[in-house]
PDB file of C-alpha atoms in Angstrom:
ATOM      1  CA  MET A   1       4.795  -0.828  25.511  1.00 54.00           C
ATOM      2  CA  SER A   2       5.267   2.897  26.224  1.00 61.00           C
ATOM      3  CA  ALA A   3       3.878   5.462  23.790  1.00 64.00           C
ATOM      4  CA  VAL A   4       5.388   4.978  20.328  1.00 73.00           C
ATOM      5  CA  PRO A   5       6.021   8.178  18.323  1.00 78.00           C
ATOM      6  CA  GLN A   6       3.778   8.796  15.346  1.00 87.00           C
ATOM      7  CA  PHE A   7       4.434   7.185  11.983  1.00 89.00           C
ATOM      8  CA  SER A   8       4.793   9.341   8.891  1.00 90.00           C
ATOM      9  CA  ASP A   9       1.969   9.297   6.352  1.00 91.00           C
ATOM     10  CA  GLY A  10       4.280   7.364   4.036  1.00 90.00           C
ATOM     11  CA  GLN A  11       4.906   4.692   6.675  1.00 90.00           C
ATOM     12  CA  ILE A  12       1.181   4.333   7.360  1.00 92.00           C
ATOM     13  CA  GLU A  13       0.428   3.920   3.666  1.00 93.00           C
ATOM     14  CA  ALA A  14       3.212   1.340   3.328  1.00 91.00           C
ATOM     15  CA  LEU A  15       1.894  -0.554   6.367  1.00 93.00           C
ATOM     16  CA  ALA A  16      -1.665  -0.455   5.004  1.00 92.00           C
ATOM     17  CA  ARG A  17      -0.566  -1.782   1.604  1.00 92.00           C
ATOM     18  CA  LEU A  18       1.450  -4.599   3.200  1.00 91.00           C
ATOM     19  CA  LEU A  19      -1.223  -5.663   5.690  1.00 92.00           C
ATOM     20  CA  GLY A  20      -3.924  -5.436   3.051  1.00 90.00           C
ATOM     21  CA  GLU A  21      -2.199  -8.344   1.287  1.00 88.00           C
ATOM     22  CA  CYS A  22      -1.921 -10.436   4.463  1.00 88.00           C
ATOM     23  CA  GLY A  23      -5.589 -11.314   4.872  1.00 85.00           C
ATOM     24  CA  ASN A  24      -9.053 -10.919   3.420  1.00 88.00           C
ATOM     25  CA  GLY A  25     -11.674  -8.293   4.258  1.00 88.00           C
ATOM     26  CA  ASP A  26     -13.285 -10.458   6.925  1.00 91.00           C
ATOM     27  CA  ASP A  27      -9.900 -10.928   8.658  1.00 90.00           C
ATOM     28  CA  ILE A  28      -9.400  -7.166   8.696  1.00 91.00           C
ATOM     29  CA  SER A  29     -12.918  -6.502  10.022  1.00 91.00           C
ATOM     30  CA  ARG A  30     -12.494  -9.073  12.780  1.00 92.00           C
ATOM     31  CA  VAL A  31      -9.212  -7.625  14.074  1.00 92.00           C
ATOM     32  CA  ILE A  32     -10.428  -4.030  13.781  1.00 91.00           C
ATOM     33  CA  SER A  33     -13.457  -4.954  15.900  1.00 91.00           C
ATOM     34  CA  ASN A  34     -11.449  -7.027  18.405  1.00 91.00           C
ATOM     35  CA  ARG A  35      -8.916  -4.230  18.947  1.00 89.00           C
ATOM     36  CA  GLY A  36     -11.620  -1.568  19.393  1.00 89.00           C
ATOM     37  CA  LEU A  37     -10.636   0.559  16.393  1.00 89.00           C
ATOM     38  CA  VAL A  38     -13.018   2.899  14.577  1.00 87.00           C
ATOM     39  CA  ASP A  39     -13.792   2.025  10.950  1.00 87.00           C
ATOM     40  CA  GLU A  40     -15.891   4.637   9.159  1.00 85.00           C
ATOM     41  CA  SER A  41     -13.818   4.745   5.999  1.00 81.00           C
ATOM     42  CA  ARG A  42     -16.399   3.277   3.616  1.00 78.00           C
ATOM     43  CA  GLN A  43     -13.469   2.192   1.466  1.00 76.00           C
ATOM     44  CA  SER A  44     -13.842  -1.005  -0.540  1.00 78.00           C
ATOM     45  CA  THR A  45     -10.098  -1.449  -1.124  1.00 87.00           C
ATOM     46  CA  LYS A  46      -8.433  -3.249   1.783  1.00 91.00           C
ATOM     47  CA  TRP A  47      -5.308  -1.119   1.935  1.00 92.00           C
ATOM     48  CA  ARG A  48      -7.223   2.164   1.607  1.00 92.00           C
ATOM     49  CA  ARG A  49      -9.524   1.059   4.391  1.00 92.00           C
ATOM     50  CA  LEU A  50      -6.587   0.282   6.673  1.00 93.00           C
ATOM     51  CA  ASN A  51      -4.877   3.532   5.700  1.00 93.00           C
ATOM     52  CA  TRP A  52      -7.951   5.505   6.833  1.00 93.00           C
ATOM     53  CA  VAL A  53      -8.271   3.526  10.082  1.00 93.00           C
ATOM     54  CA  PHE A  54      -4.583   3.980  10.955  1.00 93.00           C
ATOM     55  CA  LEU A  55      -4.493   7.696  10.133  1.00 93.00           C
ATOM     56  CA  ASN A  56      -7.671   8.323  12.128  1.00 92.00           C
ATOM     57  CA  CYS A  57      -6.390   6.295  15.067  1.00 90.00           C
ATOM     58  CA  GLN A  58      -3.074   8.160  15.134  1.00 91.00           C
ATOM     59  CA  ARG A  59      -4.818  11.551  14.994  1.00 91.00           C
ATOM     60  CA  GLN A  60      -7.118  10.597  17.870  1.00 89.00           C
ATOM     61  CA  HIS A  61      -4.493   9.174  20.216  1.00 87.00           C
ATOM     62  CA  GLY A  62      -1.356  11.058  19.192  1.00 87.00           C
ATOM     63  CA  CYS A  63       0.703   7.871  19.084  1.00 85.00           C
ATOM     64  CA  THR A  64       0.919   4.596  17.173  1.00 89.00           C
ATOM     65  CA  ASN A  65       0.283   2.120  19.978  1.00 90.00           C
ATOM     66  CA  GLN A  66      -3.124   1.090  18.655  1.00 91.00           C
ATOM     67  CA  ILE A  67      -1.638   0.503  15.206  1.00 93.00           C
ATOM     68  CA  ILE A  68       1.105  -1.641  16.746  1.00 93.00           C
ATOM     69  CA  ASP A  69      -1.556  -3.575  18.655  1.00 92.00           C
ATOM     70  CA  PHE A  70      -3.467  -4.218  15.402  1.00 94.00           C
ATOM     71  CA  ILE A  71      -0.324  -5.453  13.631  1.00 93.00           C
ATOM     72  CA  GLN A  72       0.570  -7.777  16.505  1.00 92.00           C
ATOM     73  CA  SER A  73      -2.884  -9.365  16.385  1.00 93.00           C
ATOM     74  CA  PHE A  74      -3.177  -9.432  12.591  1.00 93.00           C
ATOM     75  CA  LEU A  75       0.286 -10.932  12.038  1.00 93.00           C
ATOM     76  CA  ASP A  76       0.179 -13.317  14.998  1.00 93.00           C
ATOM     77  CA  PRO A  77       2.501 -16.232  14.100  1.00 91.00           C
ATOM     78  CA  THR A  78      -0.236 -18.740  14.955  1.00 91.00           C
ATOM     79  CA  ARG A  79      -2.220 -17.472  11.946  1.00 89.00           C
ATOM     80  CA  PHE A  80       0.586 -18.687   9.688  1.00 88.00           C
ATOM     81  CA  VAL A  81       1.027 -22.256  10.907  1.00 88.00           C
ATOM     82  CA  GLY A  82       2.157 -24.267   7.884  1.00 86.00           C
ATOM     83  CA  ARG A  83       2.950 -21.029   6.006  1.00 84.00           C
ATOM     84  CA  ASN A  84       6.220 -20.034   7.635  1.00 81.00           C
ATOM     85  CA  ASP A  85       7.786 -18.678   4.434  1.00 77.00           C
ATOM     86  CA  GLU A  86       4.800 -16.360   3.973  1.00 85.00           C
ATOM     87  CA  PHE A  87       5.073 -15.159   7.570  1.00 87.00           C
ATOM     88  CA  GLU A  88       8.793 -14.480   7.192  1.00 83.00           C
ATOM     89  CA  ALA A  89       8.325 -12.553   3.948  1.00 81.00           C
ATOM     90  CA  ASN A  90       5.649 -10.372   5.573  1.00 87.00           C
ATOM     91  CA  ARG A  91       7.749  -9.884   8.704  1.00 87.00           C
ATOM     92  CA  GLN A  92      10.790  -8.753   6.749  1.00 82.00           C
ATOM     93  CA  GLN A  93       8.783  -6.229   4.732  1.00 85.00           C
ATOM     94  CA  LEU A  94       7.140  -4.994   7.919  1.00 90.00           C
ATOM     95  CA  ASN A  95      10.489  -4.520   9.628  1.00 87.00           C
ATOM     96  CA  THR A  96      11.838  -2.529   6.697  1.00 86.00           C
ATOM     97  CA  ILE A  97       8.997  -0.048   7.244  1.00 89.00           C
ATOM     98  CA  LEU A  98       9.207  -0.069  11.046  1.00 88.00           C
ATOM     99  CA  SER A  99      12.989   0.316  11.181  1.00 86.00           C
ATOM    100  CA  PHE A 100      12.602   4.026  10.388  1.00 86.00           C
ATOM    101  CA  SER A 101      10.838   4.311  13.763  1.00 87.00           C
ATOM    102  CA  GLY A 102      13.349   2.171  15.656  1.00 86.00           C
ATOM    103  CA  LEU A 103      11.031  -0.843  15.902  1.00 88.00           C
ATOM    104  CA  GLU A 104      11.198  -4.446  14.759  1.00 88.00           C
ATOM    105  CA  TYR A 105       8.766  -7.346  14.883  1.00 91.00           C
ATOM    106  CA  GLY A 106      10.347 -10.593  16.056  1.00 88.00           C
ATOM    107  CA  LYS A 107       9.649 -14.145  14.975  1.00 85.00           C
ATOM    108  CA  ASP A 108       8.037 -14.661  18.383  1.00 88.00           C
ATOM    109  CA  GLY A 109       5.307 -12.136  17.539  1.00 90.00           C
ATOM    110  CA  ARG A 110       6.646  -9.437  19.847  1.00 90.00           C
ATOM    111  CA  PHE A 111       7.857  -5.928  19.124  1.00 91.00           C
ATOM    112  CA  ARG A 112      11.174  -4.632  20.375  1.00 88.00           C
ATOM    113  CA  GLN A 113      13.282  -1.527  20.043  1.00 86.00           C
ATOM    114  CA  CYS A 114      16.121  -1.339  17.532  1.00 81.00           C
ATOM    115  CA  GLU A 115      18.459   1.337  16.219  1.00 79.00           C
ATOM    116  CA  THR A 116      16.572   3.727  13.962  1.00 83.00           C
ATOM    117  CA  ALA A 117      17.365   3.400  10.264  1.00 78.00           C
ATOM    118  CA  LYS A 118      18.089   6.611   8.359  1.00 78.00           C
ATOM    119  CA  THR A 119      18.151   5.329   4.777  1.00 78.00           C
ATOM    120  CA  LEU A 120      16.271   2.701   2.793  1.00 71.00           C
ATOM    121  CA  ASP A 121      19.492   0.780   2.131  1.00 71.00           C
ATOM    122  CA  GLU A 122      20.179   0.665   5.871  1.00 68.00           C
ATOM    123  CA  ALA A 123      16.618  -0.460   6.617  1.00 66.00           C
ATOM    124  CA  GLU A 124      16.694  -3.264   4.046  1.00 64.00           C
ATOM    125  CA  LYS A 125      20.118  -4.437   5.184  1.00 63.00           C
ATOM    126  CA  ARG A 126      19.007  -4.587   8.813  1.00 58.00           C
ATOM    127  CA  VAL A 127      16.097  -6.921   8.180  1.00 53.00           C
ATOM    128  CA  ARG A 128      18.128  -9.616   6.445  1.00 57.00           C
ATOM    129  CA  THR A 129      17.554 -12.712   8.532  1.00 55.00           C
ATOM    130  CA  ILE A 130      19.435 -15.917   9.123  1.00 57.00           C
ATOM    131  CA  ARG A 131      16.687 -17.790   7.297  1.00 57.00           C
ATOM    132  CA  ALA A 132      17.311 -15.770   4.139  1.00 63.00           C
ATOM    133  CA  LYS A 133      21.001 -16.609   4.362  1.00 63.00           C
ATOM    134  CA  PHE A 134      20.078 -20.269   4.770  1.00 63.00           C
ATOM    135  CA  GLN A 135      18.154 -20.461   1.497  1.00 61.00           C
ATOM    136  CA  GLY A 136      19.355 -23.619  -0.221  1.00 61.00           C
ATOM    137  CA  ARG A 137      20.929 -24.959   2.977  1.00 67.00           C
ATOM    138  CA  ARG A 138      19.550 -27.503   5.415  1.00 73.00           C
ATOM    139  CA  ILE A 139      19.823 -26.819   9.131  1.00 80.00           C
ATOM    140  CA  HIS A 140      20.351 -30.051  11.051  1.00 86.00           C
ATOM    141  CA  PRO A 141      17.673 -30.734  13.702  1.00 84.00           C
ATOM    142  CA  GLU A 142      20.370 -31.005  16.376  1.00 90.00           C
ATOM    143  CA  VAL A 143      21.365 -27.399  15.654  1.00 88.00           C
ATOM    144  CA  LEU A 144      17.807 -26.191  16.159  1.00 81.00           C
ATOM    145  CA  LYS A 145      17.477 -28.350  19.264  1.00 84.00           C
ATOM    146  CA  TYR A 146      20.035 -26.215  21.071  1.00 84.00           C
ATOM    147  CA  CYS A 147      19.532 -22.754  19.601  1.00 81.00           C
ATOM    148  CA  ARG A 148      15.915 -22.414  18.416  1.00 72.00           C
ATOM    149  CA  PRO A 149      15.032 -19.773  21.077  1.00 67.00           C
ATOM    150  CA  GLU A 150      18.031 -17.664  20.057  1.00 71.00           C
ATOM    151  CA  LEU A 151      17.125 -17.887  16.356  1.00 70.00           C
ATOM    152  CA  LEU A 152      13.543 -16.890  17.166  1.00 56.00           C
ATOM    153  CA  GLN A 153      14.974 -13.780  18.797  1.00 61.00           C
ATOM    154  CA  ASP A 154      17.390 -13.167  15.872  1.00 64.00           C
ATOM    155  CA  ASN A 155      20.165 -13.468  18.470  1.00 73.00           C
ATOM    156  CA  TYR A 156      22.857 -14.891  16.189  1.00 77.00           C
ATOM    157  CA  PHE A 157      25.738 -14.464  18.646  1.00 78.00           C
ATOM    158  CA  HIS A 158      24.156 -16.779  21.194  1.00 81.00           C
ATOM    159  CA  ALA A 159      22.619 -19.019  18.519  1.00 83.00           C
ATOM    160  CA  VAL A 160      26.081 -19.952  17.236  1.00 86.00           C
ATOM    161  CA  PHE A 161      27.429 -20.279  20.781  1.00 86.00           C
ATOM    162  CA  GLU A 162      24.615 -22.585  21.909  1.00 90.00           C
ATOM    163  CA  ALA A 163      24.807 -24.642  18.708  1.00 91.00           C
ATOM    164  CA  SER A 164      28.538 -25.225  19.199  1.00 91.00           C
ATOM    165  CA  LYS A 165      27.977 -26.245  22.826  1.00 92.00           C
ATOM    166  CA  GLY A 166      25.236 -28.584  21.635  1.00 93.00           C
ATOM    167  CA  LEU A 167      27.678 -30.234  19.233  1.00 95.00           C
ATOM    168  CA  ALA A 168      30.035 -31.048  22.104  1.00 94.00           C
ATOM    169  CA  GLN A 169      27.156 -32.378  24.191  1.00 95.00           C
ATOM    170  CA  ARG A 170      26.036 -34.689  21.419  1.00 95.00           C
ATOM    171  CA  ILE A 171      29.543 -36.165  21.170  1.00 96.00           C
ATOM    172  CA  ARG A 172      29.526 -36.724  24.934  1.00 95.00           C
ATOM    173  CA  ASP A 173      26.118 -38.390  24.711  1.00 95.00           C
ATOM    174  CA  LEU A 174      27.215 -40.683  21.878  1.00 95.00           C
ATOM    175  CA  SER A 175      30.612 -41.585  23.290  1.00 94.00           C
ATOM    176  CA  GLY A 176      30.043 -41.495  27.036  1.00 94.00           C
ATOM    177  CA  VAL A 177      33.235 -39.429  27.361  1.00 94.00           C
ATOM    178  CA  GLN A 178      32.805 -36.688  29.944  1.00 93.00           C
ATOM    179  CA  ALA A 179      35.398 -34.246  28.653  1.00 93.00           C
ATOM    180  CA  ASP A 180      35.368 -31.133  26.500  1.00 91.00           C
ATOM    181  CA  GLY A 181      37.188 -29.521  23.606  1.00 90.00           C
ATOM    182  CA  ALA A 182      40.300 -31.207  22.250  1.00 92.00           C
ATOM    183  CA  ALA A 183      40.382 -33.741  25.100  1.00 94.00           C
ATOM    184  CA  LEU A 184      36.886 -34.922  24.192  1.00 95.00           C
ATOM    185  CA  ILE A 185      37.746 -35.284  20.506  1.00 95.00           C
ATOM    186  CA  ASP A 186      41.078 -37.010  21.115  1.00 95.00           C
ATOM    187  CA  LYS A 187      39.434 -39.650  23.277  1.00 95.00           C
ATOM    188  CA  ALA A 188      36.213 -40.146  21.322  1.00 95.00           C
ATOM    189  CA  PHE A 189      37.865 -40.187  17.869  1.00 95.00           C
ATOM    190  CA  SER A 190      41.214 -41.794  18.650  1.00 93.00           C
ATOM    191  CA  ILE A 191      42.669 -43.678  15.693  1.00 92.00           C
ATOM    192  CA  GLU A 192      44.070 -46.474  17.876  1.00 91.00           C
ATOM    193  CA  LYS A 193      40.977 -46.999  20.058  1.00 91.00           C
ATOM    194  CA  PRO A 194      38.111 -44.956  18.617  1.00 93.00           C
ATOM    195  CA  ILE A 195      34.913 -44.879  20.622  1.00 95.00           C
ATOM    196  CA  LEU A 196      33.212 -43.221  17.653  1.00 95.00           C
ATOM    197  CA  ALA A 197      34.180 -43.911  14.053  1.00 94.00           C
ATOM    198  CA  ILE A 198      32.822 -42.228  10.929  1.00 93.00           C
ATOM    199  CA  ASN A 199      33.839 -45.153   8.693  1.00 93.00           C
ATOM    200  CA  SER A 200      35.375 -48.627   8.922  1.00 92.00           C
ATOM    201  CA  LEU A 201      38.955 -47.288   9.294  1.00 92.00           C
ATOM    202  CA  ARG A 202      40.152 -50.196   7.120  1.00 93.00           C
ATOM    203  CA  THR A 203      42.057 -48.219   4.527  1.00 94.00           C
ATOM    204  CA  GLU A 204      44.498 -45.361   4.739  1.00 95.00           C
ATOM    205  CA  THR A 205      41.956 -43.137   2.973  1.00 96.00           C
ATOM    206  CA  GLU A 206      39.315 -43.922   5.583  1.00 94.00           C
ATOM    207  CA  ARG A 207      41.776 -43.348   8.399  1.00 95.00           C
ATOM    208  CA  SER A 208      42.710 -39.985   6.884  1.00 95.00           C
ATOM    209  CA  GLU A 209      39.056 -39.031   6.597  1.00 95.00           C
ATOM    210  CA  HIS A 210      38.491 -39.956  10.242  1.00 95.00           C
ATOM    211  CA  LYS A 211      41.502 -37.870  11.326  1.00 95.00           C
ATOM    212  CA  GLY A 212      40.323 -34.942   9.204  1.00 96.00           C
ATOM    213  CA  PHE A 213      36.877 -35.034  10.750  1.00 96.00           C
ATOM    214  CA  ALA A 214      38.406 -34.959  14.229  1.00 95.00           C
ATOM    215  CA  LEU A 215      40.458 -31.909  13.210  1.00 95.00           C
ATOM    216  CA  LEU A 216      37.328 -30.199  11.892  1.00 94.00           C
ATOM    217  CA  LEU A 217      35.644 -30.756  15.257  1.00 95.00           C
ATOM    218  CA  LYS A 218      38.636 -29.331  17.097  1.00 93.00           C
ATOM    219  CA  GLY A 219      38.711 -26.368  14.739  1.00 91.00           C
ATOM    220  CA  CYS A 220      35.030 -25.688  15.354  1.00 90.00           C
ATOM    221  CA  PHE A 221      35.562 -25.564  19.103  1.00 89.00           C
ATOM    222  CA  ALA A 222      38.803 -23.553  18.896  1.00 88.00           C
ATOM    223  CA  GLY A 223      37.755 -21.177  16.143  1.00 82.00           C
ATOM    224  CA  VAL A 224      34.049 -20.699  16.807  1.00 82.00           C
ATOM    225  CA  ARG A 225      32.944 -21.673  20.295  1.00 78.00           C
ATOM    226  CA  ASN A 226      35.939 -20.554  22.341  1.00 71.00           C
ATOM    227  CA  PRO A 227      36.168 -16.996  20.919  1.00 69.00           C
ATOM    228  CA  LEU A 228      32.439 -16.548  21.562  1.00 65.00           C
ATOM    229  CA  ALA A 229      32.806 -17.832  25.100  1.00 62.00           C
ATOM    230  CA  HIS A 230      35.575 -15.384  25.962  1.00 54.00           C
ATOM    231  CA  GLY A 231      34.607 -12.293  23.967  1.00 58.00           C
ATOM    232  CA  PRO A 232      31.814  -9.894  24.944  1.00 56.00           C
ATOM    233  CA  LYS A 233      28.814  -9.862  22.630  1.00 55.00           C
ATOM    234  CA  ILE A 234      29.128  -6.130  22.017  1.00 47.00           C
ATOM    235  CA  LEU A 235      32.449  -6.692  20.210  1.00 42.00           C
ATOM    236  CA  TRP A 236      31.219  -9.591  18.087  1.00 53.00           C
ATOM    237  CA  GLN A 237      31.051  -8.869  14.360  1.00 53.00           C
ATOM    238  CA  GLY A 238      29.874 -12.354  13.419  1.00 57.00           C
ATOM    239  CA  GLU A 239      26.269 -11.804  12.318  1.00 62.00           C
ATOM    240  CA  ASP A 240      27.241 -12.095   8.664  1.00 64.00           C
ATOM    241  CA  ASP A 241      29.179 -15.280   9.431  1.00 75.00           C
ATOM    242  CA  ALA A 242      26.434 -16.897  11.512  1.00 80.00           C
ATOM    243  CA  ALA A 243      24.904 -18.772   8.566  1.00 81.00           C
ATOM    244  CA  ASP A 244      28.282 -20.234   7.642  1.00 84.00           C
ATOM    245  CA  TYR A 245      29.050 -21.219  11.229  1.00 87.00           C
ATOM    246  CA  LEU A 246      25.682 -22.923  11.618  1.00 88.00           C
ATOM    247  CA  SER A 247      26.132 -24.648   8.252  1.00 89.00           C
ATOM    248  CA  LEU A 248      29.474 -25.998   9.460  1.00 91.00           C
ATOM    249  CA  ILE A 249      27.911 -27.282  12.671  1.00 93.00           C
ATOM    250  CA  SER A 250      25.087 -28.836  10.632  1.00 92.00           C
ATOM    251  CA  LEU A 251      27.666 -30.636   8.469  1.00 93.00           C
ATOM    252  CA  LEU A 252      29.427 -31.983  11.551  1.00 95.00           C
ATOM    253  CA  HIS A 253      26.139 -33.259  12.949  1.00 95.00           C
ATOM    254  CA  ARG A 254      25.364 -35.022   9.668  1.00 93.00           C
ATOM    255  CA  LYS A 255      28.709 -36.798   9.863  1.00 93.00           C
ATOM    256  CA  LEU A 256      27.900 -37.786  13.427  1.00 94.00           C
ATOM    257  CA  ASP A 257      24.630 -39.251  12.121  1.00 93.00           C
ATOM    258  CA  GLU A 258      26.763 -41.668  10.103  1.00 90.00           C
ATOM    259  CA  SER A 259      29.196 -42.485  12.907  1.00 93.00           C
ATOM    260  CA  THR A 260      29.346 -45.850  14.642  1.00 92.00           C
ATOM    261  CA  VAL A 261      29.842 -46.554  18.327  1.00 91.00           C
ATOM    262  CA  THR A 262      32.647 -49.135  18.277  1.00 88.00           C
ATOM    263  CA  GLY A 263      32.238 -50.477  21.793  1.00 79.00           C
ATOM    264  CA  LEU A 264      35.913 -49.795  22.485  1.00 75.00           C
ATOM    265  CA  LYS A 265      36.992 -47.871  25.558  1.00 70.00           C
ATOM    266  CA  GLY A 266      39.489 -45.110  25.144  1.00 57.00           C
ATOM    267  CA  ASP A 267      42.717 -44.916  27.074  1.00 55.00           C
TER     268      ASP A 267
END
């Protein structure tokens, strides 16, 4: 990474307080030593110790690269295996602080540039993640199968696009129908000769439910996937809708979990 402009004293203190809660004294000593930083603070409080180390490092080098290097090592995702919620909470707080310098720390443990925040409200709004919006919701494994890399990069535009394409692929895999969009749904979920059925289709209510599910699938492709496929990412305003889109796709996958392959061949 090229030289990163200096942090304000307030940012350094905020970083020190946050990181001081993310590990014990031995963890801090180990990373300080591994990253070649000078520690002559003689401070017993973890955050005060880090505050001294960071301020001294920035004065010596005139940039924050060594501080960034420390954070990347100290908050390495592998240290939080089995504690993902803790990692995410720390990452979001970190990004609120870093956003004032035009930086963000991704779920993949890498730093990247972002638009610089000018107010605290703007900084806090920017670091809202898809996981926070999914609190209380369950993401279907088939959704993650197709868009996990995009979610790790907080790339919600492509996450929704890939998840919707994955939904179509799963229907092709289940039905054996090599079509797409409405043609795929019409053939796989035909009422007369359904290849896939979400219920027994014995009653009018069940037939109506089956038809409604097919319409939901068509609507997902027409209203979610197709606009993403044809519109440039720069014009997409769907970040706030991404959680709802992915919840819809998760619901459709759960219904597919319950579907039956009838053995019939479509027309």
